[in-house]
Coordinates of C-alpha atoms and ligand atoms in Angstrom, one line a residue:
Chain A
N1 CA 63.0 100.8 -66.5
I2 CA 62.5 104.6 -66.4
R3 CA 61.4 104.5 -70.0
N4 CA 58.8 101.7 -69.4
L5 CA 57.2 103.6 -66.5
A6 CA 56.8 106.6 -68.7
M7 CA 55.1 104.5 -71.4
E8 CA 52.7 103.0 -68.9
K9 CA 51.7 106.5 -67.8
V10 CA 50.9 107.5 -71.3
A11 CA 48.9 104.4 -71.9
M12 CA 46.9 105.0 -68.8
T13 CA 45.7 108.4 -69.8
V14 CA 44.9 107.8 -73.4
M15 CA 41.3 108.6 -74.0
F16 CA 39.1 106.8 -76.6
P17 CA 35.9 108.1 -78.1
C18 CA 32.7 106.2 -77.4
K19 CA 31.8 103.8 -80.3
Y20 CA 28.5 105.8 -80.7
M21 CA 30.4 109.0 -81.5
S22 CA 28.9 109.1 -84.9
N23 CA 25.4 109.0 -83.3
G24 CA 26.3 112.1 -81.3
C25 CA 28.1 110.9 -78.2
A26 CA 30.9 113.3 -77.2
V27 CA 32.3 111.2 -74.3
N28 CA 36.0 110.2 -74.3
L29 CA 36.9 107.3 -72.0
L30 CA 39.8 105.3 -70.6
H31 CA 40.1 101.9 -72.2
T32 CA 38.9 100.4 -68.9
E33 CA 35.7 102.4 -68.8
K34 CA 34.8 102.0 -72.4
T35 CA 32.7 98.8 -72.4
E36 CA 30.7 99.8 -69.3
H37 CA 29.9 103.2 -70.8
E38 CA 28.9 101.9 -74.2
E39 CA 26.4 99.4 -72.7
T40 CA 24.4 102.3 -71.1
C41 CA 25.4 105.1 -73.6
E42 CA 22.3 107.2 -74.5
F43 CA 23.5 107.2 -78.1
R44 CA 23.4 103.4 -78.4
P45 CA 20.6 102.7 -80.9
Y46 CA 17.2 101.8 -79.4
C47 CA 15.6 98.5 -80.4
C48 CA 11.9 98.1 -81.1
P49 CA 10.3 97.9 -77.7
C50 CA 7.6 95.4 -78.8
P51 CA 7.9 92.2 -76.8
G52 CA 9.1 89.1 -78.7
A53 CA 12.1 89.2 -81.0
S54 CA 10.1 89.5 -84.2
C55 CA 10.8 93.1 -85.1
K56 CA 14.5 93.8 -85.8
W57 CA 14.1 97.6 -86.1
Q58 CA 16.8 99.9 -84.4
G59 CA 17.0 103.6 -84.4
S60 CA 17.3 106.7 -82.2
L61 CA 14.9 107.5 -79.4
D62 CA 13.0 110.1 -81.3
Q63 CA 12.3 107.6 -84.1
V64 CA 10.7 105.0 -81.7
M65 CA 7.2 106.5 -81.6
P66 CA 7.1 107.0 -85.4
H67 CA 8.2 103.4 -85.9
L68 CA 5.5 102.1 -83.5
M69 CA 2.8 104.2 -85.3
Q70 CA 3.9 103.0 -88.7
H71 CA 4.8 99.4 -88.1
H72 CA 2.7 98.4 -85.1
K73 CA -0.6 100.1 -85.9
S74 CA -2.6 97.5 -84.0
I75 CA -1.4 98.7 -80.6
T76 CA -4.1 100.7 -78.8
T77 CA -3.2 103.9 -77.0
L78 CA -5.1 105.3 -74.0
Q79 CA -4.7 108.8 -72.6
G80 CA -4.3 109.5 -68.9
E81 CA -2.5 108.7 -65.7
D82 CA -5.0 106.1 -64.6
I83 CA -6.2 103.6 -67.1
V84 CA -7.4 100.0 -67.4
F85 CA -5.2 97.6 -69.4
L86 CA -7.7 94.9 -70.5
A87 CA -6.1 91.7 -71.6
T88 CA -8.6 89.5 -73.4
D89 CA -8.7 85.7 -73.7
I90 CA -6.0 85.2 -71.1
N91 CA -6.8 81.4 -71.2
L92 CA -5.5 81.1 -74.7
P93 CA -2.9 78.3 -74.8
G94 CA 0.8 78.9 -75.3
A95 CA 3.0 82.0 -74.9
V96 CA 1.1 85.2 -75.6
D97 CA 2.0 88.9 -75.3
W98 CA -0.6 91.7 -74.7
V99 CA 0.6 95.2 -75.4
M100 CA -0.8 98.7 -75.2
M101 CA 0.4 102.3 -74.9
Q102 CA -0.5 104.8 -72.2
S103 CA 0.1 108.5 -72.8
C104 CA 0.5 110.9 -69.9
F105 CA 2.8 113.6 -68.5
G106 CA 3.8 114.2 -72.1
Y107 CA 5.4 110.7 -72.3
N108 CA 4.5 107.4 -73.8
F109 CA 4.6 104.2 -71.8
M110 CA 4.3 100.7 -73.1
L111 CA 2.3 98.2 -71.0
V112 CA 3.3 94.6 -71.5
L113 CA 1.5 91.5 -70.2
E114 CA 3.4 88.3 -71.1
K115 CA 2.3 84.8 -70.5
Q116 CA 5.0 82.1 -70.4
E117 CA 4.6 78.3 -70.3
K118 CA 7.1 76.8 -67.9
M119 CA 8.7 73.4 -68.4
D120 CA 6.4 71.7 -65.9
G121 CA 3.4 72.9 -67.9
H122 CA 2.2 75.6 -65.5
Q123 CA 1.7 79.1 -66.8
Q124 CA 3.1 82.3 -65.4
F125 CA 2.0 85.9 -66.1
Y126 CA 4.4 88.9 -66.1
A127 CA 3.1 92.5 -66.2
I128 CA 5.4 95.5 -66.6
V129 CA 5.6 99.1 -67.8
Q130 CA 8.4 100.6 -69.9
L131 CA 8.9 104.2 -70.8
I132 CA 9.6 105.3 -74.4
G133 CA 12.5 107.3 -73.0
T134 CA 15.9 107.2 -71.3
R135 CA 16.7 105.4 -68.0
K136 CA 17.1 108.9 -66.4
Q137 CA 13.7 110.0 -67.6
A138 CA 12.2 106.7 -66.3
E139 CA 13.5 107.4 -62.9
S140 CA 11.1 110.3 -62.4
F141 CA 8.1 108.0 -62.6
I142 CA 6.4 105.3 -60.6
Y143 CA 3.9 102.9 -62.1
K144 CA 1.4 100.9 -60.2
L145 CA -0.3 97.8 -61.5
E146 CA -3.4 96.6 -59.6
L147 CA -5.6 93.5 -59.9
N148 CA -8.9 94.1 -58.1
G149 CA -11.3 91.2 -57.3
H150 CA -13.9 90.3 -54.8
R151 CA -12.4 91.4 -51.4
R152 CA -9.0 90.9 -52.9
R153 CA -6.3 93.2 -54.3
L154 CA -2.8 92.5 -55.7
T155 CA -0.6 95.5 -56.3
W156 CA 2.9 96.1 -57.7
E157 CA 4.6 99.4 -57.7
A158 CA 8.0 100.1 -59.3
T159 CA 10.0 102.4 -61.5
P160 CA 9.2 102.0 -65.2
R161 CA 12.0 100.3 -67.3
S162 CA 13.5 102.4 -70.0
I163 CA 13.1 100.8 -73.4
H164 CA 16.8 101.2 -73.7
D165 CA 17.0 98.4 -71.1
G166 CA 13.9 96.6 -72.3
V167 CA 11.6 94.4 -70.3
Q168 CA 13.1 90.9 -70.9
S169 CA 15.8 91.0 -68.2
A170 CA 13.2 92.3 -65.6
I171 CA 10.8 89.6 -66.6
S172 CA 13.4 86.8 -66.3
S173 CA 14.4 88.1 -62.8
S174 CA 10.7 88.5 -61.8
D175 CA 11.3 92.2 -61.2
C176 CA 7.7 93.0 -62.2
L177 CA 4.1 91.9 -61.3
V178 CA 4.2 88.0 -61.4
F179 CA 1.2 85.8 -61.0
D180 CA 0.0 82.3 -61.9
T181 CA -3.1 81.1 -63.6
N182 CA -4.9 80.6 -60.3
I183 CA -4.5 84.2 -59.5
A184 CA -5.4 85.2 -63.0
R185 CA -8.6 83.2 -62.6
L186 CA -9.4 84.9 -59.2
F187 CA -9.3 88.3 -60.9
A188 CA -10.5 87.7 -64.5
E189 CA -14.1 87.9 -65.7
G190 CA -15.2 85.9 -68.7
G191 CA -11.6 85.2 -69.6
N192 CA -10.6 88.8 -69.7
L193 CA -8.3 90.4 -67.1
G194 CA -8.4 94.1 -66.3
I195 CA -5.2 95.6 -64.9
N196 CA -5.5 99.0 -63.4
V197 CA -2.4 101.0 -64.4
T198 CA -1.5 104.3 -62.7
I199 CA 1.5 106.4 -63.6
S200 CA 2.7 109.1 -61.2
M201 CA 5.7 111.4 -60.9
C202 CA 8.0 111.0 -57.9
Chain B
N1 CA -49.3 53.7 -55.2
I2 CA -51.1 56.1 -52.9
R3 CA -49.2 54.5 -50.0
N4 CA -45.8 55.0 -51.7
L5 CA -46.4 58.7 -52.3
A6 CA -47.3 59.1 -48.7
M7 CA -44.1 57.4 -47.6
E8 CA -42.0 59.6 -49.8
K9 CA -43.6 62.7 -48.4
V10 CA -42.7 61.6 -44.9
A11 CA -39.1 60.9 -45.9
M12 CA -38.8 64.3 -47.4
T13 CA -39.7 66.2 -44.2
V14 CA -37.9 64.1 -41.6
M15 CA -35.4 66.4 -39.9
F16 CA -32.1 65.1 -38.5
P17 CA -30.0 66.8 -35.9
C18 CA -26.5 68.0 -36.8
K19 CA -23.8 65.6 -35.9
Y20 CA -22.2 68.3 -33.7
M21 CA -25.4 68.4 -31.5
S22 CA -23.4 67.2 -28.5
N23 CA -21.0 70.2 -29.0
G24 CA -24.0 72.6 -28.8
C25 CA -25.4 72.8 -32.3
A26 CA -29.2 72.9 -32.1
V27 CA -29.8 72.9 -35.9
N28 CA -32.1 70.2 -37.5
L29 CA -31.7 69.5 -41.2
L30 CA -33.2 67.6 -44.1
H31 CA -31.1 64.7 -45.1
T32 CA -30.1 66.5 -48.3
E33 CA -28.8 69.6 -46.3
K34 CA -26.9 67.7 -43.6
T35 CA -23.5 67.2 -45.2
E36 CA -23.2 70.8 -46.4
H37 CA -24.2 72.2 -43.0
E38 CA -21.8 70.0 -41.1
E39 CA -18.8 71.1 -43.2
T40 CA -19.3 74.7 -42.1
C41 CA -21.1 74.1 -38.7
E42 CA -19.6 76.4 -36.1
F43 CA -19.7 73.6 -33.6
R44 CA -17.4 71.4 -35.7
P45 CA -14.2 71.1 -33.7
Y46 CA -11.4 73.4 -34.6
C47 CA -8.1 71.9 -35.6
C48 CA -4.8 73.3 -34.4
P49 CA -4.1 76.3 -36.8
C50 CA -0.3 75.8 -36.9
P51 CA 0.8 75.0 -40.5
G52 CA 2.0 71.5 -41.2
A53 CA 0.1 68.4 -40.1
S54 CA 2.3 67.7 -37.0
C55 CA -0.1 68.8 -34.3
K56 CA -3.3 66.7 -34.1
W57 CA -5.1 68.7 -31.5
Q58 CA -8.8 69.5 -31.9
G59 CA -11.1 71.5 -29.7
S60 CA -13.6 74.3 -29.5
L61 CA -12.8 77.9 -30.6
D62 CA -12.3 79.2 -27.1
Q63 CA -9.7 76.5 -26.4
V64 CA -7.5 77.4 -29.4
M65 CA -5.6 80.3 -27.8
P66 CA -4.9 78.3 -24.6
H67 CA -3.7 75.4 -26.8
L68 CA -1.3 77.7 -28.7
M69 CA 0.1 79.2 -25.5
Q70 CA 0.7 75.9 -23.9
H71 CA 1.8 73.7 -26.8
H72 CA 3.3 76.2 -29.3
K73 CA 5.2 78.5 -26.8
S74 CA 7.8 79.4 -29.4
I75 CA 5.4 81.5 -31.5
T76 CA 6.0 85.2 -31.0
T77 CA 3.0 87.6 -30.6
L78 CA 3.1 91.3 -31.6
Q79 CA 0.5 93.8 -30.5
G80 CA -1.0 96.3 -32.9
E81 CA -2.7 96.8 -36.2
D82 CA 0.4 97.4 -38.2
I83 CA 3.4 95.2 -37.5
V84 CA 6.4 93.7 -39.3
F85 CA 6.5 89.9 -39.7
L86 CA 10.3 89.2 -40.0
A87 CA 11.1 85.9 -41.6
T88 CA 14.7 85.0 -41.0
D89 CA 16.9 82.8 -43.2
I90 CA 14.5 82.6 -46.1
N91 CA 17.2 80.9 -48.1
L92 CA 17.2 77.8 -46.0
P93 CA 16.7 74.8 -48.2
G94 CA 13.5 72.7 -48.3
A95 CA 10.0 73.4 -47.2
V96 CA 9.8 75.8 -44.3
D97 CA 7.0 77.5 -42.4
W98 CA 7.3 80.8 -40.5
V99 CA 4.5 81.6 -38.0
M100 CA 3.7 84.5 -35.8
M101 CA 0.7 86.0 -34.0
Q102 CA -0.7 89.5 -34.3
S103 CA -3.1 90.8 -31.6
C104 CA -5.4 93.7 -32.4
F105 CA -9.0 94.8 -32.3
G106 CA -9.4 92.3 -29.4
Y107 CA -8.7 89.4 -31.8
N108 CA -5.7 87.1 -32.5
F109 CA -4.4 86.6 -36.0
M110 CA -1.9 84.0 -37.1
L111 CA 0.5 85.1 -39.9
V112 CA 1.9 82.2 -42.0
L113 CA 4.7 82.3 -44.5
E114 CA 5.2 79.0 -46.2
K115 CA 8.0 78.0 -48.6
Q116 CA 7.3 75.1 -50.9
E117 CA 9.7 73.3 -53.3
K118 CA 8.1 72.6 -56.6
M119 CA 8.7 69.5 -58.7
D120 CA 11.0 71.4 -61.1
G121 CA 13.1 72.5 -58.2
H122 CA 12.1 76.2 -58.0
Q123 CA 10.8 77.6 -54.8
Q124 CA 7.5 79.4 -54.1
F125 CA 6.6 81.5 -51.1
Y126 CA 3.0 81.9 -49.8
A127 CA 2.0 84.4 -47.2
I128 CA -1.4 84.5 -45.6
V129 CA -3.3 85.6 -42.5
Q130 CA -5.9 83.6 -40.6
L131 CA -8.2 84.8 -37.7
I132 CA -8.5 82.7 -34.5
G133 CA -12.3 83.1 -35.0
T134 CA -15.2 82.1 -37.1
R135 CA -15.7 82.7 -40.8
K136 CA -18.3 85.4 -40.0
Q137 CA -15.9 87.2 -37.6
A138 CA -13.2 87.0 -40.3
E139 CA -15.4 88.8 -42.8
S140 CA -15.2 92.1 -40.8
F141 CA -11.5 92.4 -41.4
I142 CA -9.1 93.1 -44.2
Y143 CA -5.4 92.2 -44.0
K144 CA -2.7 93.8 -46.1
L145 CA 0.7 92.2 -46.7
E146 CA 3.4 94.5 -48.1
L147 CA 6.9 93.9 -49.3
N148 CA 8.9 97.1 -49.6
G149 CA 12.2 97.4 -51.4
H150 CA 14.2 99.9 -53.3
R151 CA 11.7 101.7 -55.5
R152 CA 9.5 98.6 -55.5
R153 CA 6.5 97.5 -53.6
L154 CA 4.3 94.3 -53.7
T155 CA 1.0 94.3 -51.9
W156 CA -1.7 91.8 -51.3
E157 CA -5.0 92.6 -49.6
A158 CA -7.8 90.2 -48.7
T159 CA -10.2 88.9 -46.1
P160 CA -8.4 86.8 -43.4
R161 CA -9.2 83.1 -43.5
S162 CA -11.0 81.7 -40.5
I163 CA -8.9 78.9 -38.8
H164 CA -12.1 76.9 -39.2
D165 CA -11.2 76.8 -42.9
G166 CA -7.5 76.8 -42.4
V167 CA -4.9 78.2 -44.9
Q168 CA -4.0 75.1 -46.9
S169 CA -6.8 75.3 -49.5
A170 CA -6.1 79.0 -50.0
I171 CA -2.4 78.3 -50.4
S172 CA -3.0 75.6 -53.0
S173 CA -5.3 77.8 -55.0
S174 CA -2.8 80.8 -54.7
D175 CA -5.5 82.8 -53.0
C176 CA -2.8 84.6 -50.9
L177 CA 0.5 86.6 -51.5
V178 CA 2.5 84.4 -53.8
F179 CA 6.1 85.1 -54.8
D180 CA 9.2 83.3 -56.0
T181 CA 12.8 83.3 -54.9
N182 CA 13.8 86.1 -57.3
I183 CA 11.2 88.4 -55.7
A184 CA 12.1 87.3 -52.2
R185 CA 15.7 88.2 -53.0
L186 CA 14.6 91.7 -54.3
F187 CA 13.0 92.5 -51.0
A188 CA 15.2 90.5 -48.5
E189 CA 18.1 92.0 -46.6
G190 CA 20.8 89.6 -45.4
G191 CA 18.6 86.6 -45.9
N192 CA 15.8 88.0 -43.8
L193 CA 12.5 89.1 -45.3
G194 CA 10.3 91.7 -43.6
I195 CA 6.6 91.6 -44.4
N196 CA 4.5 94.6 -43.3
V197 CA 1.2 93.3 -42.0
T198 CA -1.7 95.7 -41.5
I199 CA -5.1 94.6 -40.2
S200 CA -8.1 96.8 -40.6
M201 CA -11.8 96.6 -40.0
C202 CA -14.2 96.9 -43.0
Ligands
ZN1 ZN1 28.6 107.1 -75.6
ZN2 ZN1 9.0 97.3 -84.3
ZN3 ZN1 -24.2 72.1 -36.8
ZN4 ZN1 -1.2 72.5 -31.9

């Protein structure tokens, strides 16, 4: 009995290295803490932040921008804290993603507008901003998305997602700017929808 | 032939009184203009502005507030340009309407939050403000509805509806603040949702 207690004490204090040790993580953890840490470990490889699952690239944070510039050349980048994200042909049928980059405060943000077709046939739009950076870095920013129309305005303000978390979980829980085709039509002109995007530090 | 032409000319210039003449409308109209005028005629009786079709009351604009005070006593009124519309138990199943009155600038506004159940089972919320007043009076105001949560804010700004038009057509075309249960959950506390309402003159 005395012996078993001693064994248990040893087991409880054994520390394991994070599975991303080889990527640079120096954290040692109790067995019970390991899974939770590894899910949010800053050394976990970053996936390609482009929406849709087509690109399977993974790498470190500092390789993300070079990857985007080499393999996703068609993405436009605008400079400044306050820009207009113009989504063209929003009435195109089916699921569509519009993507652009915004560069300000020395960081790069990816703006995503996603149109989904629901089972009952109606369409839903989701707009969101993610930082090419860590979750901690993302917490120093606020983004604002604004649709402006005739005597009408719809605004969403939130913390950008880190690309480490990605946008899909936020989109599926509606934690972003959500609107339907009626609202898109209220604010669009000639099938194009302009979304004012403002990034600020908080 | 000459005779027919003369007849047509007569028919084209005959003026008819508006069908709400007995309510005070002094307008005379060509047959071709009559329907359009009567739909928006300020002397057309006002219906009860409470959402849902349960109350069949109709009357003139200056009778609307007395009607509400006598027959819809349970509706709370708050004074001021900037108030909180607290909708309790937003998770109650089925279609529900929350209603309150806001009194400012010498006018009365009715705030409506409506929950609808869609065919595929998901629920949608619609929030909107209507003025107890004419369409022309409504055009001098802007209302703002704001949901505030942890590092998140959703805002809708628009011209109030006149109760002469009612809120149902705006709700069915999503020309109001629209959000789903996920978003309601993001902003609610203990099943209650506070909507900041600000009325301003423009
Ligand atoms: Zn780690
Ligand atoms: Zn990629
Ligand atoms: Zn008339
Ligand atoms: Zn009534």
